Amino acid sequence: MQLGQYPPADHVLAHISDTHFLGGRRPLYGSIDTDANLSAAMAALEASRLDIDALVFTGDIADLGEPDAYGRVRAIVEPAAARMGAEILWVMGNHDDRSAFRAGLLDSIGDDASLDDAPIDRVVDLEGLRVITLDTSVPGYHHGELAREQLEWLREQLAVSAPHGTILSLHHPPIPSPVAYMQVLELQRQHELAEVVRGSDIRAILGGHLHYSTHGLFAGIPVAVAAATCYTMDVSAPESTLVGRDGGQSITLVHAYADQVVHSIVPLGDFPVVARFDTDFTRRLEAADPVELREYYAKQQG
């Protein structure tokens, strides 16, 4: 449906992050029902009836890298994705375990055990929109890094532009955080990544890790961070504290148009409905003349 200047988006992605599942369906921090939160996210996406190309999970799928945690996430996500006709793109986070991640989400176990520790970087083509998932995790640590080999691999991928451009997805977002203690856990040596991506066909960078939704600019490229589905970080907490709250969880819809990418936050929760317009109203809206609509709304405001 087009009522304004812009046609429908060429591609739609759902950006989801930091599910932090524990094994045995244990609640996170003893109180957070991560399974219910992720189920609510999938239900919201299905209810939207949007034509979603892919679900992009930007890391920390599991909290301790437990195999059971990955299995439960798949059990919730895969049936919903199948009904929506959407692909699933998994990105490694600092809480994930590469070996369990490969076995639990990608159904792959290397013949050589040493491959289990190799970074998990992938390229997926969504009918012309290229999505590159980059593994910024450092086994045993919570900050992010990119090896020289990864940067060279990324440079090779970007040497040829994609028909609809590229979306880069990683866990550690390359932007500043106003939460002081999160700065200790940031992506290291960001200037090396900037040298590779600057001037490329990357249209947006999707990140997670911070547990709150935020936006920035890196090497001239817009960066969008999705808040966690498990719990959110309180950005307004006193500087000397680090406060996570069981509230404000959300996911993000990414609409890729011909000339721009738009990120829209979708809160998770059962909130009261204060206004609703029925299908008869929306059908009249679709059939109405744009000038008449503007005049109608002007009178309503007056």
Coordinates of N, CA and C in Angstrom, one line a residue, residues 88-287:
I88 N 16.6 -17.4 8.4 CA 17.1 -17.1 9.8 C 18.6 -16.9 9.7
L89 N 19.1 -15.8 10.1 CA 20.5 -15.5 10.1 C 21.0 -15.4 11.6
W90 N 21.9 -16.3 12.0 CA 22.4 -16.3 13.3 C 23.8 -15.6 13.4
V91 N 24.0 -14.7 14.3 CA 25.3 -14.1 14.5 C 25.9 -14.4 15.9
M92 N 27.2 -14.7 15.9 CA 27.8 -15.1 17.2 C 27.9 -13.8 18.1
G93 N 27.7 -14.1 19.4 CA 27.9 -13.1 20.4 C 29.0 -13.5 21.5
N94 N 29.3 -12.6 22.4 CA 30.4 -13.0 23.3 C 29.9 -14.0 24.4
H95 N 28.6 -14.2 24.5 CA 28.1 -15.2 25.5 C 28.0 -16.6 24.8
D96 N 28.1 -16.6 23.5 CA 27.9 -17.8 22.7 C 29.2 -18.7 22.7
D97 N 29.0 -19.9 22.5 CA 30.1 -20.9 22.3 C 30.2 -21.3 20.9
R98 N 31.3 -21.1 20.2 CA 31.3 -21.4 18.8 C 31.0 -22.9 18.4
S99 N 31.6 -23.8 19.2 CA 31.3 -25.2 18.9 C 29.8 -25.5 19.1
A100 N 29.2 -25.1 20.2 CA 27.8 -25.4 20.4 C 26.9 -24.6 19.5
F101 N 27.4 -23.4 19.1 CA 26.6 -22.6 18.2 C 26.5 -23.3 16.8
R102 N 27.7 -23.8 16.3 CA 27.7 -24.5 15.1 C 26.8 -25.7 15.1
A103 N 26.9 -26.5 16.1 CA 26.2 -27.7 16.2 C 24.7 -27.5 16.5
G104 N 24.4 -26.5 17.3 CA 23.0 -26.2 17.7 C 22.2 -25.4 16.8
L105 N 22.8 -24.5 16.0 CA 22.1 -23.6 15.2 C 22.4 -23.8 13.7
L106 N 23.6 -24.2 13.4 CA 24.0 -24.4 12.0 C 24.1 -25.8 11.5
D107 N 23.8 -26.8 12.5 CA 23.9 -28.2 12.1 C 25.2 -28.6 11.5
S108 N 26.3 -28.0 11.9 CA 27.6 -28.3 11.4 C 28.6 -28.5 12.5
I109 N 29.3 -29.6 12.4 CA 30.4 -29.9 13.3 C 31.6 -30.2 12.4
G110 N 32.7 -29.4 12.5 CA 33.9 -29.6 11.7 C 34.5 -31.0 11.9
D111 N 35.0 -31.6 10.8 CA 35.7 -32.8 10.9 C 37.0 -32.6 11.7
D112 N 37.6 -31.4 11.5 CA 38.7 -31.0 12.3 C 38.2 -30.3 13.5
A113 N 38.5 -30.8 14.7 CA 38.0 -30.1 15.9 C 38.5 -28.7 16.0
S114 N 39.6 -28.4 15.4 CA 40.1 -27.0 15.5 C 39.2 -26.0 14.8
L115 N 38.4 -26.5 13.9 CA 37.5 -25.6 13.2 C 36.4 -25.1 14.1
D116 N 36.1 -25.8 15.2 CA 35.1 -25.3 16.1 C 35.4 -24.0 16.7
D117 N 36.7 -23.6 16.8 CA 37.1 -22.3 17.4 C 37.3 -21.2 16.3
A118 N 37.1 -21.6 15.0 CA 37.2 -20.6 14.0 C 36.0 -19.6 14.0
P119 N 36.2 -18.3 13.7 CA 35.1 -17.4 13.6 C 34.1 -17.8 12.6
I120 N 32.8 -17.5 12.9 CA 31.7 -17.9 12.1 C 31.2 -16.7 11.3
D121 N 31.7 -16.5 10.1 CA 31.4 -15.4 9.2 C 30.7 -16.0 8.0
R122 N 29.6 -15.3 7.6 CA 28.8 -15.9 6.5 C 28.3 -14.8 5.6
V123 N 27.9 -15.1 4.4 CA 27.3 -14.2 3.4 C 26.0 -14.9 2.9
V124 N 24.9 -14.1 2.9 CA 23.6 -14.6 2.5 C 23.0 -13.6 1.5
D125 N 22.5 -14.1 0.4 CA 21.9 -13.2 -0.6 C 20.4 -13.3 -0.5
L126 N 19.7 -12.1 -0.2 CA 18.3 -12.1 -0.1 C 17.7 -11.4 -1.4
E127 N 17.7 -12.1 -2.5 CA 17.2 -11.5 -3.7 C 17.8 -10.2 -4.0
G128 N 19.1 -10.1 -4.0 CA 19.9 -8.9 -4.3 C 20.4 -8.1 -3.2
L129 N 19.8 -8.3 -2.0 CA 20.3 -7.6 -0.8 C 21.2 -8.6 -0.1
R130 N 22.5 -8.2 0.0 CA 23.5 -9.0 0.6 C 23.6 -8.7 2.1
V131 N 23.5 -9.8 2.9 CA 23.7 -9.7 4.4 C 25.0 -10.4 4.7
I132 N 25.9 -9.7 5.3 CA 27.1 -10.4 5.8 C 27.1 -10.4 7.3
T133 N 27.3 -11.6 7.9 CA 27.3 -11.8 9.3 C 28.8 -12.0 9.7
L134 N 29.2 -11.1 10.7 CA 30.6 -11.1 11.1 C 30.7 -11.5 12.6
D135 N 31.6 -12.4 12.9 CA 31.8 -12.9 14.2 C 32.9 -12.0 14.9
T136 N 32.4 -11.2 15.9 CA 33.3 -10.3 16.6 C 33.7 -10.9 18.0
S137 N 33.2 -12.1 18.3 CA 33.5 -12.7 19.6 C 34.9 -13.1 19.8
V138 N 35.4 -13.1 21.0 CA 36.7 -13.5 21.4 C 36.5 -14.6 22.5
P139 N 36.7 -15.8 22.2 CA 36.5 -16.9 23.2 C 37.1 -16.6 24.5
G140 N 36.3 -16.7 25.6 CA 36.8 -16.5 26.9 C 36.7 -15.1 27.4
Y141 N 36.3 -14.1 26.5 CA 36.3 -12.7 26.9 C 34.9 -12.1 26.4
H142 N 34.7 -10.9 26.9 CA 33.4 -10.3 26.5 C 33.5 -9.1 25.6
H143 N 34.7 -8.6 25.3 CA 34.9 -7.5 24.4 C 34.9 -8.1 23.0
G144 N 35.0 -7.3 22.0 CA 35.0 -7.8 20.6 C 36.3 -7.5 19.8
E145 N 36.6 -8.3 18.9 CA 37.8 -8.1 18.1 C 37.6 -8.8 16.7
L146 N 38.3 -8.3 15.7 CA 38.3 -8.9 14.4 C 39.7 -9.2 14.0
A147 N 39.9 -10.5 13.6 CA 41.3 -10.9 13.2 C 41.6 -10.4 11.8
R148 N 42.9 -10.3 11.5 CA 43.3 -9.8 10.2 C 42.7 -10.6 9.1
E149 N 42.6 -11.9 9.3 CA 42.0 -12.8 8.2 C 40.6 -12.4 8.0
Q150 N 39.8 -12.1 9.1 CA 38.4 -11.7 8.9 C 38.3 -10.4 8.1
L151 N 39.1 -9.5 8.4 CA 39.1 -8.2 7.7 C 39.4 -8.4 6.3
E152 N 40.4 -9.2 5.9 CA 40.7 -9.5 4.5 C 39.6 -10.2 3.8
W153 N 38.9 -11.1 4.6 CA 37.8 -11.8 4.0 C 36.7 -10.9 3.7
L154 N 36.4 -9.9 4.6 CA 35.4 -9.0 4.4 C 35.7 -8.0 3.2
R155 N 36.9 -7.7 3.1 CA 37.4 -6.8 2.0 C 37.1 -7.5 0.7
E156 N 37.4 -8.8 0.6 CA 37.1 -9.6 -0.6 C 35.6 -9.6 -0.9
Q157 N 34.8 -9.8 0.1 CA 33.4 -9.9 -0.2 C 32.9 -8.5 -0.7
L158 N 33.4 -7.4 -0.2 CA 32.9 -6.1 -0.6 C 33.5 -5.6 -1.9
A159 N 34.5 -6.3 -2.4 CA 35.1 -5.9 -3.7 C 34.1 -5.8 -4.8
V160 N 33.1 -6.6 -4.8 CA 32.0 -6.6 -5.8 C 30.7 -6.2 -5.1
S161 N 30.1 -5.1 -5.6 CA 28.9 -4.6 -5.0 C 27.7 -5.5 -5.3
A162 N 26.8 -5.6 -4.3 CA 25.6 -6.4 -4.5 C 24.5 -5.5 -5.2
P163 N 23.6 -6.1 -5.9 CA 22.5 -5.4 -6.6 C 21.8 -4.4 -5.8
H164 N 21.4 -4.8 -4.5 CA 20.7 -3.9 -3.6 C 21.5 -3.5 -2.4
G165 N 22.8 -3.6 -2.5 CA 23.7 -3.2 -1.5 C 23.9 -4.3 -0.4
T166 N 24.6 -3.9 0.7 CA 24.9 -4.9 1.7 C 24.5 -4.4 3.1
I167 N 24.0 -5.3 3.9 CA 23.8 -5.0 5.4 C 24.8 -5.8 6.1
L168 N 25.6 -5.2 7.0 CA 26.6 -5.9 7.8 C 26.0 -6.1 9.2
S169 N 26.0 -7.4 9.7 CA 25.5 -7.7 11.0 C 26.6 -8.3 11.9
L170 N 26.7 -7.7 13.0 CA 27.7 -8.2 14.0 C 27.2 -7.9 15.4
H171 N 27.9 -8.5 16.4 CA 27.4 -8.4 17.8 C 27.8 -7.1 18.4
H172 N 29.1 -6.8 18.4 CA 29.7 -5.6 19.1 C 29.5 -4.4 18.1
P173 N 28.6 -3.5 18.4 CA 28.4 -2.3 17.5 C 29.6 -1.3 17.6
P174 N 30.1 -0.8 16.4 CA 31.2 0.1 16.4 C 30.8 1.5 16.6
I175 N 30.2 1.8 17.8 CA 29.8 3.2 18.1 C 30.0 3.3 19.6
P176 N 30.1 4.6 20.1 CA 30.3 4.8 21.5 C 29.1 4.4 22.3
S177 N 29.3 4.1 23.6 CA 28.2 3.9 24.5 C 28.2 4.8 25.7
P178 N 27.1 5.5 26.0 CA 27.1 6.4 27.1 C 27.1 5.7 28.5
V179 N 27.0 4.3 28.4 CA 27.1 3.5 29.7 C 28.5 3.2 29.9
A180 N 29.1 3.8 30.9 CA 30.6 3.7 31.0 C 31.1 2.3 31.0
Y181 N 30.5 1.4 31.8 CA 31.0 0.0 31.9 C 30.9 -0.8 30.6
M182 N 30.0 -0.4 29.7 CA 29.9 -1.1 28.5 C 31.1 -0.7 27.6
Q183 N 31.7 0.4 27.8 CA 32.9 0.8 27.0 C 34.0 -0.2 27.1
V184 N 34.1 -0.9 28.3 CA 35.2 -1.9 28.5 C 34.9 -3.1 27.6
L185 N 33.7 -3.3 27.2 CA 33.3 -4.5 26.4 C 33.1 -4.2 24.9
E186 N 33.6 -3.1 24.5 CA 33.4 -2.6 23.1 C 34.2 -3.4 22.1
L187 N 34.0 -3.2 20.8 CA 34.8 -3.7 19.7 C 36.1 -3.0 19.7
Q188 N 37.2 -3.7 19.8 CA 38.5 -3.1 19.8 C 39.0 -2.8 18.3
R189 N 39.9 -1.9 18.3 CA 40.6 -1.5 17.0 C 39.6 -1.3 15.9
Q190 N 38.6 -0.4 16.2 CA 37.6 -0.1 15.2 C 38.1 0.5 14.0
H191 N 39.2 1.2 14.1 CA 39.7 1.9 12.9 C 40.1 0.9 11.8
E192 N 40.4 -0.3 12.1 CA 40.8 -1.3 11.1 C 39.5 -1.7 10.3
L193 N 38.4 -1.9 11.0 CA 37.1 -2.2 10.3 C 36.7 -1.0 9.5
A194 N 36.9 0.2 10.0 CA 36.5 1.4 9.2 C 37.3 1.5 7.9
E195 N 38.5 1.1 7.9 CA 39.3 1.1 6.7 C 38.7 0.2 5.6
V196 N 38.1 -0.9 6.0 CA 37.6 -1.9 5.1 C 36.2 -1.5 4.6
V197 N 35.4 -0.9 5.5 CA 34.0 -0.7 5.1 C 33.7 0.7 4.5
R198 N 34.6 1.6 4.7 CA 34.4 3.0 4.2 C 34.4 3.0 2.7
G199 N 33.3 3.6 2.1 CA 33.2 3.7 0.7 C 32.7 2.4 0.0
S200 N 32.3 1.4 0.8 CA 31.7 0.2 0.3 C 30.2 0.3 0.0
D201 N 29.6 -0.8 -0.4 CA 28.2 -0.7 -0.6 C 27.3 -1.0 0.6
I202 N 28.0 -1.1 1.8 CA 27.3 -1.3 3.1 C 26.3 -0.2 3.3
R203 N 25.0 -0.5 3.5 CA 24.0 0.5 3.7 C 23.7 0.7 5.1
A204 N 23.9 -0.3 5.9 CA 23.6 -0.2 7.4 C 24.4 -1.3 8.1
I205 N 24.7 -1.0 9.4 CA 25.3 -2.0 10.2 C 24.4 -2.3 11.4
L206 N 24.1 -3.6 11.6 CA 23.2 -4.0 12.6 C 24.0 -4.6 13.8
G207 N 23.7 -4.2 15.0 CA 24.5 -4.7 16.1 C 23.6 -5.0 17.3
G208 N 24.2 -5.6 18.3 CA 23.4 -6.0 19.6 C 24.3 -5.6 20.7
H209 N 24.4 -6.5 21.7 CA 25.4 -6.4 22.8 C 25.1 -5.4 23.9
L210 N 24.5 -4.3 23.5 CA 24.3 -3.2 24.5 C 23.1 -3.3 25.3
H211 N 22.1 -4.1 24.9 CA 20.8 -4.3 25.6 C 20.0 -3.0 25.7
Y212 N 20.2 -2.1 24.8 CA 19.3 -1.0 24.6 C 19.4 -0.5 23.2
S213 N 18.3 0.0 22.7 CA 18.3 0.5 21.3 C 19.0 1.8 21.1
T214 N 19.9 1.9 20.2 CA 20.6 3.1 19.9 C 21.0 3.2 18.5
H215 N 21.4 4.4 18.0 CA 21.8 4.6 16.6 C 23.1 5.5 16.6
G216 N 23.9 5.3 15.5 CA 25.1 6.1 15.4 C 25.5 6.1 13.9
L217 N 26.8 6.5 13.7 CA 27.4 6.6 12.4 C 28.8 6.1 12.5
F218 N 29.2 5.1 11.6 CA 30.5 4.6 11.6 C 31.1 4.6 10.2
A219 N 32.2 5.2 10.0 CA 32.8 5.3 8.7 C 31.8 5.7 7.6
G220 N 30.9 6.6 8.0 CA 29.9 7.2 7.1 C 28.7 6.3 6.9
I221 N 28.6 5.2 7.7 CA 27.5 4.2 7.6 C 26.6 4.2 8.8
P222 N 25.3 4.3 8.6 CA 24.4 4.2 9.8 C 24.5 2.9 10.5
V223 N 24.5 3.0 11.9 CA 24.6 1.9 12.7 C 23.3 1.8 13.6
A224 N 22.6 0.7 13.6 CA 21.4 0.5 14.4 C 21.6 -0.7 15.4
V225 N 21.4 -0.4 16.6 CA 21.5 -1.5 17.7 C 20.1 -1.9 18.2
A226 N 19.8 -3.2 18.1 CA 18.5 -3.6 18.6 C 18.7 -3.9 20.1
A227 N 17.7 -3.5 20.9 CA 17.6 -3.9 22.3 C 17.5 -5.4 22.5
A228 N 17.8 -5.9 23.7 CA 17.7 -7.3 23.9 C 16.2 -7.7 24.1
T229 N 15.9 -9.0 23.9 CA 14.6 -9.5 24.2 C 14.6 -10.0 25.7
C230 N 15.8 -10.2 26.3 CA 15.8 -10.7 27.7 C 15.6 -9.6 28.7
Y231 N 16.5 -8.7 28.8 CA 16.3 -7.5 29.7 C 17.0 -6.3 29.0
T232 N 16.7 -5.1 29.5 CA 17.3 -3.9 28.9 C 18.2 -3.2 29.9
M233 N 19.2 -2.5 29.4 CA 20.1 -1.7 30.2 C 19.5 -0.3 30.4
D234 N 19.6 0.1 31.6 CA 19.1 1.5 31.9 C 20.2 2.5 31.6
V235 N 20.0 3.2 30.5 CA 21.0 4.2 30.1 C 21.0 5.4 31.0
S236 N 19.9 5.6 31.7 CA 19.8 6.8 32.6 C 20.2 6.5 34.0
A237 N 20.7 5.3 34.3 CA 21.2 5.0 35.6 C 22.4 5.8 35.9
P238 N 22.7 6.1 37.2 CA 23.9 6.8 37.6 C 25.2 6.3 37.0
E239 N 26.1 7.1 36.6 CA 27.3 6.7 35.9 C 28.1 5.6 36.5
S240 N 28.1 5.6 37.9 CA 28.9 4.6 38.6 C 28.2 3.2 38.7
T241 N 27.0 3.1 38.1 CA 26.3 1.8 38.2 C 26.0 1.2 36.8
L242 N 25.6 -0.1 36.9 CA 25.2 -0.8 35.7 C 23.9 -1.5 36.0
V243 N 22.8 -1.0 35.5 CA 21.5 -1.5 35.9 C 20.7 -2.1 34.7
G244 N 20.4 -3.4 34.9 CA 19.5 -4.1 33.9 C 18.1 -4.2 34.4
R245 N 17.1 -3.9 33.6 CA 15.7 -3.9 34.0 C 14.9 -4.9 33.2
D246 N 14.0 -5.6 33.8 CA 13.0 -6.5 33.2 C 11.9 -5.6 32.6
G247 N 12.1 -4.9 31.6 CA 11.1 -4.1 31.0 C 11.7 -3.4 29.8
G248 N 10.9 -2.9 28.9 CA 11.4 -2.1 27.7 C 12.0 -3.0 26.6
Q249 N 11.7 -4.3 26.7 CA 12.3 -5.2 25.7 C 11.7 -4.9 24.3
S250 N 12.4 -5.0 23.3 CA 11.9 -4.7 21.9 C 12.7 -5.4 20.9
I251 N 12.2 -5.4 19.7 CA 12.9 -5.8 18.5 C 12.8 -4.7 17.5
T252 N 13.5 -4.8 16.3 CA 13.5 -3.8 15.3 C 13.2 -4.3 14.0
L253 N 12.3 -3.5 13.2 CA 12.0 -3.8 11.8 C 12.9 -3.0 11.0
V254 N 13.6 -3.6 10.0 CA 14.5 -2.9 9.1 C 13.9 -2.9 7.7
H255 N 13.5 -1.7 7.2 CA 12.9 -1.6 5.9 C 14.0 -1.0 4.9
A256 N 14.4 -1.8 3.9 CA 15.4 -1.3 3.0 C 14.7 -0.8 1.7
Y257 N 14.8 0.5 1.5 CA 14.2 1.1 0.3 C 15.3 1.3 -0.7
A258 N 15.0 1.8 -1.9 CA 16.0 2.0 -2.9 C 17.1 2.9 -2.5
D259 N 16.7 4.0 -1.7 CA 17.7 5.0 -1.4 C 18.0 5.2 0.0
Q260 N 17.4 4.4 0.9 CA 17.6 4.5 2.3 C 17.2 3.3 3.1
V261 N 17.6 3.1 4.4 CA 17.2 2.0 5.2 C 16.6 2.6 6.5
V262 N 15.4 2.2 6.8 CA 14.7 2.7 8.0 C 14.6 1.7 9.1
H263 N 14.9 2.0 10.3 CA 14.8 1.1 11.4 C 13.7 1.6 12.4
S264 N 12.8 0.6 12.7 CA 11.6 1.0 13.5 C 11.5 0.0 14.7
I265 N 11.4 0.6 15.9 CA 11.4 -0.2 17.1 C 10.0 -0.8 17.4
V266 N 9.9 -2.1 17.7 CA 8.7 -2.7 18.1 C 8.7 -3.2 19.5
P267 N 8.0 -2.5 20.5 CA 8.1 -2.9 21.9 C 7.4 -4.2 22.1
L268 N 7.9 -5.0 23.0 CA 7.3 -6.3 23.3 C 6.5 -6.2 24.6
G269 N 5.2 -6.6 24.6 CA 4.4 -6.5 25.7 C 2.9 -6.4 25.4
D270 N 2.1 -6.6 26.3 CA 0.6 -6.5 26.1 C 0.2 -5.2 26.7
F271 N 0.0 -4.2 25.8 CA -0.3 -2.9 26.2 C -1.7 -2.5 25.9
P272 N -2.4 -1.6 26.6 CA -3.8 -1.3 26.3 C -3.9 -0.6 25.0
V273 N -5.0 -0.9 24.3 CA -5.2 -0.3 23.0 C -6.0 1.0 23.3
V274 N -5.5 2.1 22.8 CA -6.2 3.4 23.1 C -6.8 4.0 21.8
A275 N -6.5 3.4 20.7 CA -7.1 3.9 19.4 C -7.0 2.8 18.4
R276 N -8.1 2.6 17.6 CA -8.1 1.6 16.6 C -9.0 2.0 15.5
F277 N -8.5 1.8 14.2 CA -9.3 2.2 13.0 C -9.6 0.9 12.3
D278 N -10.9 0.7 12.0 CA -11.3 -0.6 11.4 C -10.9 -0.6 9.9
T279 N -11.2 -1.8 9.3 CA -10.8 -2.0 7.9 C -11.6 -1.1 7.0
D280 N -12.9 -0.7 7.3 CA -13.6 0.2 6.5 C -13.0 1.5 6.4
F281 N -12.4 2.0 7.5 CA -11.8 3.3 7.6 C -10.5 3.2 6.7
T282 N -9.7 2.2 6.9 CA -8.4 2.1 6.1 C -8.7 1.9 4.6
R283 N -9.8 1.2 4.3 CA -10.1 1.1 2.8 C -10.5 2.4 2.2
R284 N -11.2 3.2 3.0 CA -11.6 4.6 2.5 C -10.3 5.4 2.4
L285 N -9.4 5.2 3.3 CA -8.1 5.9 3.3 C -7.4 5.6 2.0
E286 N -7.3 4.4 1.7 CA -6.6 3.9 0.5 C -7.2 4.5 -0.8
A287 N -8.6 4.7 -0.8 CA -9.3 5.1 -2.0 C -9.3 6.7 -2.1

